[in-house]
Every structure is written in structure tokens, then in C-alpha cells.
XYZ file of C-alpha atoms in Angstrom:
321
model
C 87.270 -30.218 -91.177
C 89.493 -28.835 -88.661
C 91.202 -25.340 -89.241
C 93.591 -23.323 -87.732
C 91.926 -19.785 -87.644
C 92.915 -17.887 -84.845
C 89.055 -18.704 -82.525
C 89.193 -22.172 -83.884
C 89.175 -24.590 -81.515
C 91.771 -26.755 -83.225
C 94.163 -24.050 -83.371
C 93.782 -23.343 -79.463
C 93.834 -26.281 -78.375
C 96.569 -27.439 -80.562
C 98.640 -24.521 -79.179
C 97.850 -24.796 -75.925
C 99.841 -28.429 -76.138
C 103.098 -27.056 -78.034
C 103.195 -24.051 -74.890
C 102.706 -27.178 -72.164
C 105.239 -29.000 -73.422
C 107.562 -25.763 -75.001
C 106.649 -25.039 -70.680
C 107.554 -28.527 -69.985
C 111.506 -28.442 -72.142
C 112.692 -25.562 -70.348
C 112.502 -27.145 -67.123
C 113.705 -30.179 -67.868
C 116.828 -27.789 -69.548
C 117.749 -25.877 -66.697
C 117.660 -28.932 -64.036
C 119.921 -30.916 -66.366
C 122.606 -27.450 -67.176
C 121.804 -26.164 -63.258
C 121.005 -22.593 -64.404
C 117.578 -20.926 -64.083
C 114.496 -20.803 -65.424
C 115.171 -17.556 -67.607
C 118.670 -17.977 -69.289
C 116.877 -21.686 -69.901
C 114.310 -19.997 -72.022
C 116.371 -17.497 -73.369
C 118.697 -21.063 -74.535
C 115.673 -22.774 -75.558
C 114.858 -19.745 -77.944
C 117.948 -19.622 -80.016
C 117.976 -23.185 -79.720
C 114.204 -23.070 -81.716
C 114.076 -20.521 -83.389
C 114.339 -22.191 -87.001
C 111.081 -24.108 -84.883
C 108.775 -21.105 -83.731
C 109.381 -19.955 -87.777
C 108.182 -23.304 -88.775
C 104.665 -23.573 -87.171
C 104.320 -19.807 -88.312
C 104.495 -21.344 -91.902
C 102.816 -24.501 -90.943
C 100.017 -22.248 -89.847
C 100.254 -19.246 -93.029
C 99.827 -23.058 -95.666
C 97.270 -24.438 -93.676
C 95.425 -20.879 -93.764
C 95.806 -20.976 -97.080
C 94.493 -24.488 -98.237
C 91.657 -23.787 -96.030
C 90.919 -20.890 -97.897
C 91.607 -21.714 -101.892
C 88.924 -25.360 -100.081
C 86.066 -23.394 -99.112
C 86.498 -21.518 -102.396
C 85.728 -25.339 -104.131
C 83.372 -25.600 -102.071
C 81.435 -22.085 -102.715
C 82.058 -22.976 -107.104
C 80.757 -26.150 -106.113
C 77.593 -25.661 -104.403
C 77.407 -22.138 -107.788
C 77.461 -25.420 -109.658
C 75.093 -27.634 -108.223
C 73.001 -25.158 -108.052
C 72.769 -23.690 -111.464
C 72.863 -28.026 -112.593
C 69.767 -27.968 -110.002
C 68.513 -24.791 -111.453
C 68.306 -26.065 -115.068
C 67.182 -29.259 -115.171
C 64.860 -29.467 -112.173
C 61.836 -27.989 -114.063
C 62.728 -30.871 -117.675
C 62.634 -33.639 -114.914
C 59.386 -32.475 -114.289
C 57.615 -31.965 -116.813
C 59.207 -35.436 -117.976
C 57.907 -37.259 -115.228
C 54.037 -34.993 -115.508
C 53.639 -36.566 -118.825
C 55.594 -40.626 -118.093
C 52.726 -40.855 -115.754
C 49.817 -39.484 -118.379
C 51.534 -42.143 -120.672
C 51.354 -44.668 -118.325
C 47.771 -44.038 -117.413
C 46.850 -43.878 -121.631
C 46.583 -48.380 -121.121
C 47.552 -50.303 -123.785
C 44.888 -47.944 -126.475
C 46.773 -47.762 -129.204
C 44.463 -45.249 -130.782
C 45.147 -42.975 -127.549
C 48.758 -43.600 -127.344
C 49.027 -42.387 -131.029
C 46.607 -39.029 -129.760
C 48.859 -38.223 -127.449
C 52.198 -38.139 -129.751
C 50.059 -36.089 -131.819
C 48.124 -33.828 -129.488
C 51.522 -33.400 -127.281
C 54.615 -32.849 -130.153
C 55.729 -29.104 -128.662
C 56.736 -31.127 -124.808
C 58.341 -32.850 -126.387
C 59.863 -30.725 -128.343
C 60.845 -29.202 -125.293
C 62.263 -32.021 -124.062
C 64.481 -32.110 -126.608
C 63.215 -35.556 -128.301
C 61.821 -36.696 -131.750
C 58.536 -38.752 -130.710
C 56.267 -39.531 -133.851
C 55.039 -43.199 -133.274
C 54.248 -44.903 -129.727
C 57.244 -46.918 -129.953
C 59.070 -43.742 -129.748
C 57.190 -43.022 -126.302
C 57.131 -46.318 -125.265
C 61.042 -46.358 -125.780
C 60.972 -43.435 -124.336
C 58.598 -43.138 -120.817
C 59.265 -47.490 -120.113
C 62.400 -48.682 -121.059
C 64.561 -45.720 -121.413
C 63.446 -43.310 -118.528
C 66.338 -43.602 -116.643
C 68.796 -43.067 -119.291
C 67.452 -39.868 -120.012
C 66.790 -38.065 -117.350
C 70.673 -38.997 -116.082
C 70.740 -37.760 -119.817
C 68.875 -33.936 -118.972
C 71.756 -34.345 -115.995
C 74.425 -34.677 -117.929
C 72.661 -31.793 -119.920
C 72.263 -28.991 -117.154
C 75.952 -29.939 -116.365
C 77.552 -29.092 -119.256
C 74.889 -26.234 -118.863
C 76.134 -25.092 -115.674
C 79.685 -25.648 -116.711
C 79.791 -22.687 -119.628
C 77.799 -20.943 -116.665
C 80.950 -21.048 -114.805
C 83.848 -20.784 -117.625
C 81.678 -17.449 -118.459
C 81.668 -16.466 -114.749
C 85.819 -17.650 -114.821
C 86.788 -15.476 -118.037
C 84.866 -11.953 -116.876
C 86.922 -12.390 -114.201
C 90.612 -13.319 -116.122
C 89.423 -10.331 -118.652
C 89.284 -7.841 -115.400
C 92.225 -9.290 -114.040
C 94.617 -9.057 -117.152
C 92.935 -4.952 -118.135
C 94.016 -4.749 -114.159
C 97.616 -5.964 -114.764
C 97.786 -4.201 -117.973
C 97.948 -1.429 -116.869
C 100.111 -2.194 -114.055
C 103.974 -0.941 -114.976
C 107.069 -3.883 -114.092
C 108.846 -2.382 -111.630
C 108.415 -0.148 -109.215
C 111.457 2.046 -108.309
C 112.845 2.699 -104.413
C 114.228 4.607 -102.985
C 116.896 5.026 -100.561
C 120.169 6.912 -98.541
C 123.498 6.581 -97.937
C 123.289 8.401 -94.400
C 122.725 11.739 -93.393
C 124.874 12.997 -95.557
C 125.652 10.886 -98.194
C 122.643 11.208 -100.528
C 120.238 9.923 -102.020
C 119.825 6.179 -104.103
C 117.088 4.817 -106.096
C 116.928 0.881 -107.490
C 114.381 -0.982 -110.187
C 111.948 -4.163 -107.943
C 109.764 -6.267 -109.594
C 106.616 -5.099 -109.017
C 105.332 -7.878 -106.933
C 101.572 -6.353 -107.302
C 101.418 -7.149 -111.446
C 102.696 -9.807 -111.009
C 100.195 -10.737 -107.975
C 97.027 -9.690 -109.936
C 98.440 -11.542 -113.651
C 99.121 -14.511 -111.484
C 95.012 -14.021 -111.108
C 94.496 -13.474 -113.869
C 96.153 -16.325 -115.931
C 94.494 -19.084 -112.768
C 91.200 -18.022 -113.989
C 91.397 -17.890 -117.426
C 92.982 -21.669 -116.904
C 90.036 -22.695 -114.122
C 87.769 -20.783 -117.443
C 88.849 -23.067 -120.062
C 88.447 -26.284 -117.269
C 84.980 -25.295 -117.918
C 84.313 -25.429 -121.481
C 86.090 -29.078 -121.556
C 84.280 -30.066 -118.715
C 80.974 -28.356 -120.959
C 81.584 -30.196 -123.738
C 82.429 -33.473 -122.465
C 79.035 -33.947 -120.072
C 77.305 -32.972 -123.756
C 79.215 -35.885 -125.235
C 78.325 -38.080 -122.698
C 74.508 -37.236 -122.898
C 74.210 -37.609 -126.617
C 76.425 -40.990 -126.299
C 73.176 -41.831 -123.518
C 70.635 -41.072 -125.672
C 72.057 -42.357 -128.847
C 72.996 -45.764 -126.751
C 68.944 -45.336 -126.206
C 67.644 -45.144 -129.562
C 66.586 -41.448 -128.866
C 66.212 -39.292 -131.823
C 66.605 -35.667 -129.820
C 65.266 -32.435 -132.148
C 69.062 -32.059 -132.439
C 70.053 -34.787 -134.714
C 69.333 -33.943 -138.673
C 68.976 -36.215 -140.756
C 71.468 -36.678 -144.349
C 70.386 -36.261 -147.116
C 66.515 -34.414 -145.130
C 65.282 -31.001 -146.384
C 66.480 -29.548 -142.923
C 70.257 -31.040 -143.984
C 70.666 -29.330 -147.487
C 68.673 -25.729 -145.567
C 71.548 -25.300 -142.775
C 74.232 -26.812 -145.566
C 72.828 -24.265 -147.989
C 72.671 -21.256 -145.323
C 76.812 -22.294 -144.274
C 77.792 -21.778 -148.283
C 76.576 -19.187 -148.109
C 76.955 -17.166 -145.046
C 80.712 -18.047 -146.090
C 80.581 -16.241 -148.885
C 81.034 -13.399 -147.251
C 84.091 -14.023 -145.932
C 86.315 -15.482 -150.226
C 88.050 -13.210 -151.461
C 88.928 -15.369 -154.577
C 86.930 -15.031 -157.129
C 87.177 -18.559 -158.356
C 86.466 -19.668 -155.274
C 83.459 -17.681 -154.903
C 82.124 -19.362 -158.387
C 83.152 -22.206 -157.326
C 81.062 -22.068 -154.077
C 78.292 -20.628 -156.489
C 77.785 -23.985 -157.926
C 77.646 -25.547 -154.768
C 75.225 -23.867 -153.666
C 73.654 -23.923 -156.731
C 74.144 -27.785 -156.374
C 72.734 -28.682 -152.299
C 69.836 -26.235 -154.282
C 68.344 -28.489 -156.848
C 69.004 -31.827 -154.511
C 66.444 -29.910 -152.366
C 63.904 -28.573 -155.640
C 64.366 -32.067 -156.363
C 63.652 -33.792 -153.092
C 60.940 -30.806 -151.955
C 59.180 -30.836 -155.444
C 59.951 -27.445 -156.442
C 62.287 -28.134 -159.535
C 58.754 -28.913 -161.242
C 57.743 -26.062 -160.541
C 59.683 -24.281 -161.724
C 60.123 -25.844 -165.266
C 56.098 -26.224 -165.701
C 56.398 -22.376 -167.094
C 58.755 -23.245 -168.488
C 57.211 -26.250 -171.032
C 54.064 -23.776 -170.892
C 56.042 -21.666 -172.391
C 58.058 -23.519 -175.959
C 54.312 -25.095 -175.887
C 53.091 -21.590 -176.747
C 56.168 -21.254 -178.863
C 55.086 -24.084 -181.345
C 51.098 -23.064 -181.325
C 52.418 -19.474 -182.775
C 54.695 -21.534 -185.742
C 51.840 -23.366 -186.751
C 49.481 -20.536 -186.505
C 52.394 -18.655 -188.866
C 53.089 -21.170 -190.891
C 48.965 -21.930 -191.918
């Protein structure tokens, strides 16, 4: 990219051409009007004052643009580094397992043993693999889709890290701005013997600091939205491939019921109305009964009651004899 910093070749060549053109214009003006070159220069300076100011403004804007481009490039490099750090080892582990799977050949017994022996490795990949058909789908049919989902998850994590960094900047700048006054006082005099006066003007330092805080906060929000988008896309990729993840919870399963009960118990602490509290307890009790029925704990709980009833009946019979 051509840059207009003070030492760049592009800027030097551009300004040299402008100076040469300006000198040629001075000579033509002097000849046309029959005046000296010195007078022509003075006249040209007056006529082109606006132009010189415009050129200065263009150079300033270009420098600002270049600075923003440099900042954007730096942020992209940081983002790419975070993605590679997050995904590199996972992709490597996946490729290793895919190669090992391929070497197993057609033996279903060997493949099932591999699945059973590598449950921890599959969990690290974030997938549920219990059957040979699941592994075949992952390693053979949907390998590209899974690797893409890994990259999307890494991007989601990296975007969230970037958001955290931006929020730190936003908070720091906001605290700085909050300490500054909205205006600053300027002082002047009415001449040597005219006395002094003061007036309030906007505190531009605070305005600039507040702007930086707002910009950082907005950028953080954008990174969070990007993270959510990457996560959603990764989930959709895996769903389309039929790959179950360790994050999935099957409705009505032990894991689902335990999670529901835990969430409801946690919510109890925030309740302030006695009626709501009692209602929540009944809901928890209902979910607990579902869980007990599923795990068989309900039978364990009813068995002691049945034994107690039998013992009571036996005691009554003895008394009646």
C-alpha cells in the first residue's frame, strides 16, 4: 500500500512532482502578466492558499487512514494467532485418530475396541462416539465438516477473547473520562490595564477519551456477536453431519433431568415470594421423581416402606394370637 508518512518514497515523489508543477505554474504566470517571478510567487501563494490547506488536509486524512489500517491489520493478526493456538492441537489430535482408524481396516471388533479405549480422546474432541457407525461418519464421511467446525469454534473462542480485551480498554478509558471535568477554564486579559476574564470551554481531552471508551465498547459488542455467530455455525455444521457433541443433552435423559433440578434449586435463592418458593419446590420434587424412576432410586426408596408395613402387620398378628 502507498503511504504518505514523512519518509515514504510515495510521499517524497508526490510532493516533488507537486513542487515542480508549482514552479512551472509560477513561470507561466510571470510571462503571461509581464511580472517578476517573485511577484508571481506572491500572487500564486494568495490564489492557492486554499489548495495548500487542502493538500495538508489530504495528507492528514491519509495518515489517519493508514493508522486505522495498521490497527486493523494488527488486530487481525492477533485474532489469527488466537485461532491457530486454539485449534492447532485439536486438529492434530483429530488427524492422528483418523489415521489410526484407517489403519484398523475392516475389523468391526478392532474398531469397537478402539472406540471403547479412546473415550477420553473423543471427549477431548467434544464428540460422542459409542458405535462404529458414529466413528465412520466422523473420520470418513464428515472429516472436512468436523475440521471446519473446529476452526469455527476456535474463531468463536478467539472473538470472545478479543471482546474481553476490548472491554478492558473500554473500562479503563471510561474510568479516565469519568475523572475529568466536562469543561476547562481559559483565562485572558483586556489589555495591559483592562483586567482579566475567564470562560469555560469543552474539555476536548475528556471528549476524546470518552470517544475511545465508546469505540472500544462497540468493538467488544461486535466481537461477541461474531463469537455467537461462529458458535452457531459450528453447531449447525455438526448437526448437518449427524455428529453428536458432548455438549448435547438428550431431552428426558438423566443428564437433562439433573441439569433441570440443579437450575431450579439455584433459582430458589433468588425467590422472594413464599408462594413462588413453594411452587418451585413442587416442580423440583416432580423432576426428582422422574429422575428416581429413570435410575431406579424410587424402588430403593419404596422398599424400606414396604418392609416396615410387613413388619407392622406381623406385629399385629402376634398381638391378636
